[in-house]
mmCIF file of C-alpha atoms in Angstrom:
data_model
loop_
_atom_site.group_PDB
_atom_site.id
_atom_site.type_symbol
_atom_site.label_atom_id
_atom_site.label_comp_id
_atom_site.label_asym_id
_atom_site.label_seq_id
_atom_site.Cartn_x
_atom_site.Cartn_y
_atom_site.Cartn_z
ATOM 1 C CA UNK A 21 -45.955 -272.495 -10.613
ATOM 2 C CA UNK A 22 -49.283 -273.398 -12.119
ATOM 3 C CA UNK A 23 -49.731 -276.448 -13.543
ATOM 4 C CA UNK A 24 -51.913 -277.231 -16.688
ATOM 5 C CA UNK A 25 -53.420 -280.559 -17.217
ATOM 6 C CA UNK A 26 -54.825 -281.764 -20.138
ATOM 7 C CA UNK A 27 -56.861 -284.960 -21.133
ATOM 8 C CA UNK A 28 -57.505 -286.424 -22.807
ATOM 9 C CA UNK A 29 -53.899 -287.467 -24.208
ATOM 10 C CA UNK A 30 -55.049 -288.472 -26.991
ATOM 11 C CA UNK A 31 -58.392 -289.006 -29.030
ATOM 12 C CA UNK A 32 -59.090 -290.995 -32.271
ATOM 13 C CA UNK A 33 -61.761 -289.865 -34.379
ATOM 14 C CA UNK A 34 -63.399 -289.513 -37.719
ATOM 15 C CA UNK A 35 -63.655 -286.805 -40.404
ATOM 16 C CA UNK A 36 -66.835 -284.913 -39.520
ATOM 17 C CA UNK A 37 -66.343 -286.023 -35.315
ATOM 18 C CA UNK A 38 -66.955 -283.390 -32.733
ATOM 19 C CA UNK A 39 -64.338 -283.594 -30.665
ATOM 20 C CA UNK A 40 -63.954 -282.084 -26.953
ATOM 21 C CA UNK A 41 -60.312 -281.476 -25.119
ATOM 22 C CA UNK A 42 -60.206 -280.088 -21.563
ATOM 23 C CA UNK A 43 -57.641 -278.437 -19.882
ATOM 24 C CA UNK A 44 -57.363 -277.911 -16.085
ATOM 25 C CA UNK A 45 -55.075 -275.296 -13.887
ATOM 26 C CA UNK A 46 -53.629 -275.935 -10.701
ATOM 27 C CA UNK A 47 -55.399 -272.204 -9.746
ATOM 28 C CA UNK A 48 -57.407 -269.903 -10.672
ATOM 29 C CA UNK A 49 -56.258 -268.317 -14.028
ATOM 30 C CA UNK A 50 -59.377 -266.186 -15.074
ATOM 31 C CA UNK A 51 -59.652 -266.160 -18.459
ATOM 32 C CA UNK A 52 -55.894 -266.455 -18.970
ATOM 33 C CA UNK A 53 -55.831 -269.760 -21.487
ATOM 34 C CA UNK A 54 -55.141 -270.200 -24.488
ATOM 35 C CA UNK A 55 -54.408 -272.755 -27.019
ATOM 36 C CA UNK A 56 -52.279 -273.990 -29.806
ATOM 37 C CA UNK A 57 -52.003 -276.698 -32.758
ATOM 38 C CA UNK A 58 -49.193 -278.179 -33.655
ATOM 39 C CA UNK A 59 -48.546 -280.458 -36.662
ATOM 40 C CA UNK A 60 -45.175 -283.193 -36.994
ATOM 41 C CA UNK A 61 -42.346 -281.081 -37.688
ATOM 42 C CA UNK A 62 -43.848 -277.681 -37.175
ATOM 43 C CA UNK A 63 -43.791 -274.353 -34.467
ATOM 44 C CA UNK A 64 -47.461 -274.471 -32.544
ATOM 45 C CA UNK A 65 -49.825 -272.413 -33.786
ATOM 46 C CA UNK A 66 -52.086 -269.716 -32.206
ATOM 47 C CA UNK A 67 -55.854 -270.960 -32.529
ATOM 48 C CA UNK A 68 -57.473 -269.203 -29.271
ATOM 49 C CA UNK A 69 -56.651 -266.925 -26.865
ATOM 50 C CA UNK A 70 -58.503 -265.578 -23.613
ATOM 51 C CA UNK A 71 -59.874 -268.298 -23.125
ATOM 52 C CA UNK A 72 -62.484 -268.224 -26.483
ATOM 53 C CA UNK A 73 -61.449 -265.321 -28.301
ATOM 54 C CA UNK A 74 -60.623 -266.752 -31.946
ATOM 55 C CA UNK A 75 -56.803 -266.139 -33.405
ATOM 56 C CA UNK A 76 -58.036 -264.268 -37.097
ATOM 57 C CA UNK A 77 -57.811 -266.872 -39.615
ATOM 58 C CA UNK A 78 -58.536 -269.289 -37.510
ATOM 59 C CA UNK A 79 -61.884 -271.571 -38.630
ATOM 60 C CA UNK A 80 -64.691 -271.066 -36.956
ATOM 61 C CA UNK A 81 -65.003 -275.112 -36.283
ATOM 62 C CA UNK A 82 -62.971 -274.149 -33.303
ATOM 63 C CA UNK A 83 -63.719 -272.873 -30.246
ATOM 64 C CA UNK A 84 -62.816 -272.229 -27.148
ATOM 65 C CA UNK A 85 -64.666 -272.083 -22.927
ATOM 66 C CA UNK A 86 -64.192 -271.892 -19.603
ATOM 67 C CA UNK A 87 -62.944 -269.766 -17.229
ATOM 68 C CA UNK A 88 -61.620 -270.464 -13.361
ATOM 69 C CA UNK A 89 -60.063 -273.272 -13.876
ATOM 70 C CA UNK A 90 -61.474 -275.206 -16.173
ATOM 71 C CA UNK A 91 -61.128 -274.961 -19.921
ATOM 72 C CA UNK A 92 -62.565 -276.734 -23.247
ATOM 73 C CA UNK A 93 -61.365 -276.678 -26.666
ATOM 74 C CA UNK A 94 -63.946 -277.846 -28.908
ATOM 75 C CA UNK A 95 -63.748 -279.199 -32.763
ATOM 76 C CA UNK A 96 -67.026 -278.806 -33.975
ATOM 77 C CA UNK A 97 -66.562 -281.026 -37.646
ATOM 78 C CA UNK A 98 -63.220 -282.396 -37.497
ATOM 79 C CA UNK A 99 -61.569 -282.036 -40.528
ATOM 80 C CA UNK A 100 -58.411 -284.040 -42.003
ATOM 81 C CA UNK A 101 -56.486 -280.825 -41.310
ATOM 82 C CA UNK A 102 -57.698 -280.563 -37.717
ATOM 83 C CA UNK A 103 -55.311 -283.853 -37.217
ATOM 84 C CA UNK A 104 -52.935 -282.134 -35.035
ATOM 85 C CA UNK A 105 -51.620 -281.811 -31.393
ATOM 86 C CA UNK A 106 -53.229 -279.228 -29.365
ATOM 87 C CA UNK A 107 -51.385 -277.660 -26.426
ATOM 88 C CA UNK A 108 -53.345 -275.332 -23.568
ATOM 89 C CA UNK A 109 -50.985 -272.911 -21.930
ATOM 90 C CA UNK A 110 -52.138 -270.381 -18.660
ATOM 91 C CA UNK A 111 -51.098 -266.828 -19.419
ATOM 92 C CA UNK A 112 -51.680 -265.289 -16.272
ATOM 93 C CA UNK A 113 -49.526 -262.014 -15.450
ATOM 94 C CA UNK A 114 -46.211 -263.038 -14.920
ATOM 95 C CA UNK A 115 -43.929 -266.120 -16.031
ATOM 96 C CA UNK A 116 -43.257 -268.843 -16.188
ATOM 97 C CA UNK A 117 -46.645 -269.504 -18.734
ATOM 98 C CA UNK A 118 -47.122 -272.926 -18.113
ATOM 99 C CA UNK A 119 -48.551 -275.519 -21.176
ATOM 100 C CA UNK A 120 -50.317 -278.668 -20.618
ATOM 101 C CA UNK A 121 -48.755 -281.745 -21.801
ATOM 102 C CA UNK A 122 -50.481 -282.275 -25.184
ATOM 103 C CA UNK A 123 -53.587 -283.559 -26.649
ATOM 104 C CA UNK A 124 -53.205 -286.246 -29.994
ATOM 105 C CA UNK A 125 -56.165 -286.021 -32.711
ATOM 106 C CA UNK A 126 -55.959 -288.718 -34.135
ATOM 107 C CA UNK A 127 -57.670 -290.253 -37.643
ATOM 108 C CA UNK A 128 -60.380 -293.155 -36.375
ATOM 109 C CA UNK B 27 -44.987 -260.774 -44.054
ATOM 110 C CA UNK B 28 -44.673 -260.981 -40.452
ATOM 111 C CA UNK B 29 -41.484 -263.826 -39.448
ATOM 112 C CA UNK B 30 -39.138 -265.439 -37.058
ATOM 113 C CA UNK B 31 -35.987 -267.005 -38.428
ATOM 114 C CA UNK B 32 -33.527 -268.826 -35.292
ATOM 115 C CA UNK B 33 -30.276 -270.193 -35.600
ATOM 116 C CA UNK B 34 -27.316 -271.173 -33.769
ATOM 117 C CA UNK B 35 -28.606 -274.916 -32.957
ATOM 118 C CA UNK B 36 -26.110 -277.739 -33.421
ATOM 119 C CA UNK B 37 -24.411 -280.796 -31.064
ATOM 120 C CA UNK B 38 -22.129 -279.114 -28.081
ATOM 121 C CA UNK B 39 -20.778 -280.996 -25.437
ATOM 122 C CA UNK B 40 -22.044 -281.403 -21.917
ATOM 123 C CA UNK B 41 -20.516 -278.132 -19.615
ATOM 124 C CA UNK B 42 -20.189 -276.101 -23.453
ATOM 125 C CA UNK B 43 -21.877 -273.285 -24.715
ATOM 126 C CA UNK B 44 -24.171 -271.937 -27.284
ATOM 127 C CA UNK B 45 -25.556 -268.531 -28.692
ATOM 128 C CA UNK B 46 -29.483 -269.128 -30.758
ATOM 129 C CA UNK B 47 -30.294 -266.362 -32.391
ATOM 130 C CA UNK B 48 -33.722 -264.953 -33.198
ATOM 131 C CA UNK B 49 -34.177 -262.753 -36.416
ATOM 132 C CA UNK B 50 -37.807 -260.608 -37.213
ATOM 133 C CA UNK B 51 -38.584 -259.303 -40.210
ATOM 134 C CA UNK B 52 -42.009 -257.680 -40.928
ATOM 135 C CA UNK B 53 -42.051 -256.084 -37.396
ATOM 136 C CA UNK B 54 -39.698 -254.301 -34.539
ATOM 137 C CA UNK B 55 -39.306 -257.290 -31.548
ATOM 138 C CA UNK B 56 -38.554 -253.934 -29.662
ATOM 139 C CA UNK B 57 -41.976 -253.111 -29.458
ATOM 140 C CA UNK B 58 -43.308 -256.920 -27.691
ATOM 141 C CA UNK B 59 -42.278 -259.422 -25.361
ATOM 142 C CA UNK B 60 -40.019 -262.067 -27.212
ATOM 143 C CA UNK B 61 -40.002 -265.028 -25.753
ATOM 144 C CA UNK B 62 -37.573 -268.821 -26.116
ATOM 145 C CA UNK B 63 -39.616 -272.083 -25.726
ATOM 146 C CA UNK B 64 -38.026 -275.181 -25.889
ATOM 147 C CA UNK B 65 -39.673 -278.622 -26.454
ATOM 148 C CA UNK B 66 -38.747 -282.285 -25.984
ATOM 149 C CA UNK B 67 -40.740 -285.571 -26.769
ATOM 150 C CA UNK B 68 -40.363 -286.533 -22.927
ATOM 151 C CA UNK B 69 -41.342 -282.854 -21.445
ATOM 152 C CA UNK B 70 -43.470 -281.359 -23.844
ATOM 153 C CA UNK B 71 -43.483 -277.343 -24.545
ATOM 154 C CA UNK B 72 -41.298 -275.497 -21.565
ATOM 155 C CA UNK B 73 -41.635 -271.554 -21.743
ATOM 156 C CA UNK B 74 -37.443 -270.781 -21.014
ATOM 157 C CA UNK B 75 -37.100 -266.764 -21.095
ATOM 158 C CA UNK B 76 -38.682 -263.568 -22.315
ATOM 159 C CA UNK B 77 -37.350 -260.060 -22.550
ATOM 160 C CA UNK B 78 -40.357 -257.017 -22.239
ATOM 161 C CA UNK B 79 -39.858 -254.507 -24.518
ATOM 162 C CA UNK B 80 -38.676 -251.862 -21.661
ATOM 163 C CA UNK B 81 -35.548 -254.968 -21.295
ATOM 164 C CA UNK B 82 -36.833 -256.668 -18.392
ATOM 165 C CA UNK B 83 -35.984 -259.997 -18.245
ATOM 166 C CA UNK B 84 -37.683 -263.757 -16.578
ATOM 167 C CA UNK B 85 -36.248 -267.040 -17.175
ATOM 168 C CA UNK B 86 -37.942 -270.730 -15.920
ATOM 169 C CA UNK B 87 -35.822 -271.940 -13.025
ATOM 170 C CA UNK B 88 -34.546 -275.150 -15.101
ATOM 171 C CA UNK B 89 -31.820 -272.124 -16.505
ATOM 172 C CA UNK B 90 -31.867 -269.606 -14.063
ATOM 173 C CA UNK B 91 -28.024 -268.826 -13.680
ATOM 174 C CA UNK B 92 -27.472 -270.436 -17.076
ATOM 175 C CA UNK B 93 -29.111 -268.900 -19.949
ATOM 176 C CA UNK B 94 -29.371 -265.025 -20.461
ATOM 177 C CA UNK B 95 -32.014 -263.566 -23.225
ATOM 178 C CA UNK B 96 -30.962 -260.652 -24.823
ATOM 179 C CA UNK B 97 -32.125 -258.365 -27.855
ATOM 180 C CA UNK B 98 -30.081 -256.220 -30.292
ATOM 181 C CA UNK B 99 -32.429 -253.548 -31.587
ATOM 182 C CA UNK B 100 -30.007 -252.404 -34.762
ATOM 183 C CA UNK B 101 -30.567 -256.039 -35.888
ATOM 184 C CA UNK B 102 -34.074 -256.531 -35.005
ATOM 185 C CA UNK B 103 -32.702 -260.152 -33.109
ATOM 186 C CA UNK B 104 -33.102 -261.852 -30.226
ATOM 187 C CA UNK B 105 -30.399 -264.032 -28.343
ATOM 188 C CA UNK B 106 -29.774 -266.982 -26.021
ATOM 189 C CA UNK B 107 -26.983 -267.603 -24.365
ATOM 190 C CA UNK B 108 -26.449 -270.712 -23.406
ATOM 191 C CA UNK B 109 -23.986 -271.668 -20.845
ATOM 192 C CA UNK B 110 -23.217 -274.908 -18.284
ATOM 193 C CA UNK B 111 -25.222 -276.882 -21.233
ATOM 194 C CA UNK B 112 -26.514 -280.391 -19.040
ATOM 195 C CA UNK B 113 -27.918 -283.639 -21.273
ATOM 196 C CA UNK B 114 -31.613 -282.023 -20.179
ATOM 197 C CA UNK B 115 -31.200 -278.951 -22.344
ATOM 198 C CA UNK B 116 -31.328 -281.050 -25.458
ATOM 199 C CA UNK B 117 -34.524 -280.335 -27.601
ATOM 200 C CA UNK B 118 -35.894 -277.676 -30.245
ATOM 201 C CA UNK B 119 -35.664 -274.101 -29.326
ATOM 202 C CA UNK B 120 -38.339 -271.512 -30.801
ATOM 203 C CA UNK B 121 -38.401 -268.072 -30.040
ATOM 204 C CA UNK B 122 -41.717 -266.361 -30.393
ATOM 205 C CA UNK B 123 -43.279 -263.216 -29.817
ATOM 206 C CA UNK B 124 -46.083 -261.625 -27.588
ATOM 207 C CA UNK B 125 -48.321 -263.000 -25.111
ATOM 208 C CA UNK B 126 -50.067 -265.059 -26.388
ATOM 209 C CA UNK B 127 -47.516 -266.320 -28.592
ATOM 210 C CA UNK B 128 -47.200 -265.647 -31.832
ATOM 211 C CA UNK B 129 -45.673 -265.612 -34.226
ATOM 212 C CA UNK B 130 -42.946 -268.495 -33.713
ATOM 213 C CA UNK B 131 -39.994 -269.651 -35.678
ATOM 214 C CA UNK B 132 -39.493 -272.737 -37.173
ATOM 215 C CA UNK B 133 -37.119 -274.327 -33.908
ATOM 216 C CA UNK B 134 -33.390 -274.860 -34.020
ATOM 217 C CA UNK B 135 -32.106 -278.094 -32.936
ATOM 218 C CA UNK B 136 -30.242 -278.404 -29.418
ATOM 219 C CA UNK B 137 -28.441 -281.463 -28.440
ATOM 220 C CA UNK B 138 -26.004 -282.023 -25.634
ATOM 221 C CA UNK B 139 -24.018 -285.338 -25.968
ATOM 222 C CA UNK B 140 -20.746 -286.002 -25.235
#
């Protein structure tokens, strides 16, 4: 299986931050990545898929590289909605689709 | 508007059973890949099963033998079954659709305690 690692676990920051998450896979997964926010007591949300294409309705504060195996989400201006847990997944051909293990925004 | 409503959740013992169901409204889950994800504070999100729209089916090797996915197309709903439930199956369950995934329900609770 391919394994997705994330870091960092968790970041504090301010309203306004930029703030940077990477994501690594075990392999070579293309463009295959995407990612997801999820807020306390919620389903994860799309934000980007194939590795920077943005989900519609998604803010454009958000975006995504990378390719291979290496993968960034970026945050460009946090803001206090943005204060969230985003997850990376691989989506390369077939299952099992693999997430990383989370990465905390948390307020500064 | 495009949704996913599961159900089913609840407290079984270790060894019981369960059935989650998946409902969509807005959309036929005929026509994608539907998909159960489970998640637990200790091991994060864990894709579990999907079913392709021809009816092929995958599941993660933590059920394999276990769980079977299933879809009735008359009522536009997607099944688990759950069997041989262990302590380790206890979290939230979502079903969602596609590849990527979306859209997703709002989870069903899971717990196996004796």
């Amino acid at each position: 299986d391919i394994q997705m690692t994330q870091s960092p676990s968790s970041v504090s920051a301010s309203v306004g931050d930029r703030v940077t998450i990477t994501c690594r896979a075990s392999q070579d997964i293309s463009t295959w990545l995407v990612w997801y926010q999820q807020k306390p007591g919620k389903a994860p949300k799309l934000l980007i898929y194939a590795a920077s294409s943005l989900q519609s309705g998604v803010p454009s504060r958000f975006s995504g590289s990378g390719s291979g195996t290496d993968f960034t989400l970026t945050i460009s201006s946090l803001q206090p909605e943005d204060f969230a847990t985003y997850y990376c997944q691989q989506a390369k051909s077939l299952p099992p689709w693999t997430f990383g293990q989370g990465t905390k925004v948390e307020i500064k | 508007e495009v949704l996913l409503v599961e159900s089913g959740g609840g407290l079984i013992q270790p060894g019981g059973s369960l059935r989650l169901s998946c409902v969509a409204s807005g959309f036929s889950l005929s026509d994608i890949y539907m998909n159960w994800v489970r998640q637990t504070p200790g091991r994060g999100l864990e894709w579990v099963s999907v079913i392709y729209s021809g009816g092929g089916t995958y599941y993660a090797d933590s059920v394999k033998g276990r769980f079977t996915i299933s879809r009735d197309s008359s009522k536009n709903t997607v099944y688990l079954q759950m069997n041989n439930l262990r302590a380790d199956d206890t979290a939230v369950y979502y079903c969602a659709g596609n590849l990527p995934f979306d859209p997703w329900g709002q989870g069903t609770v899971v717990t196996v305690s004796s």
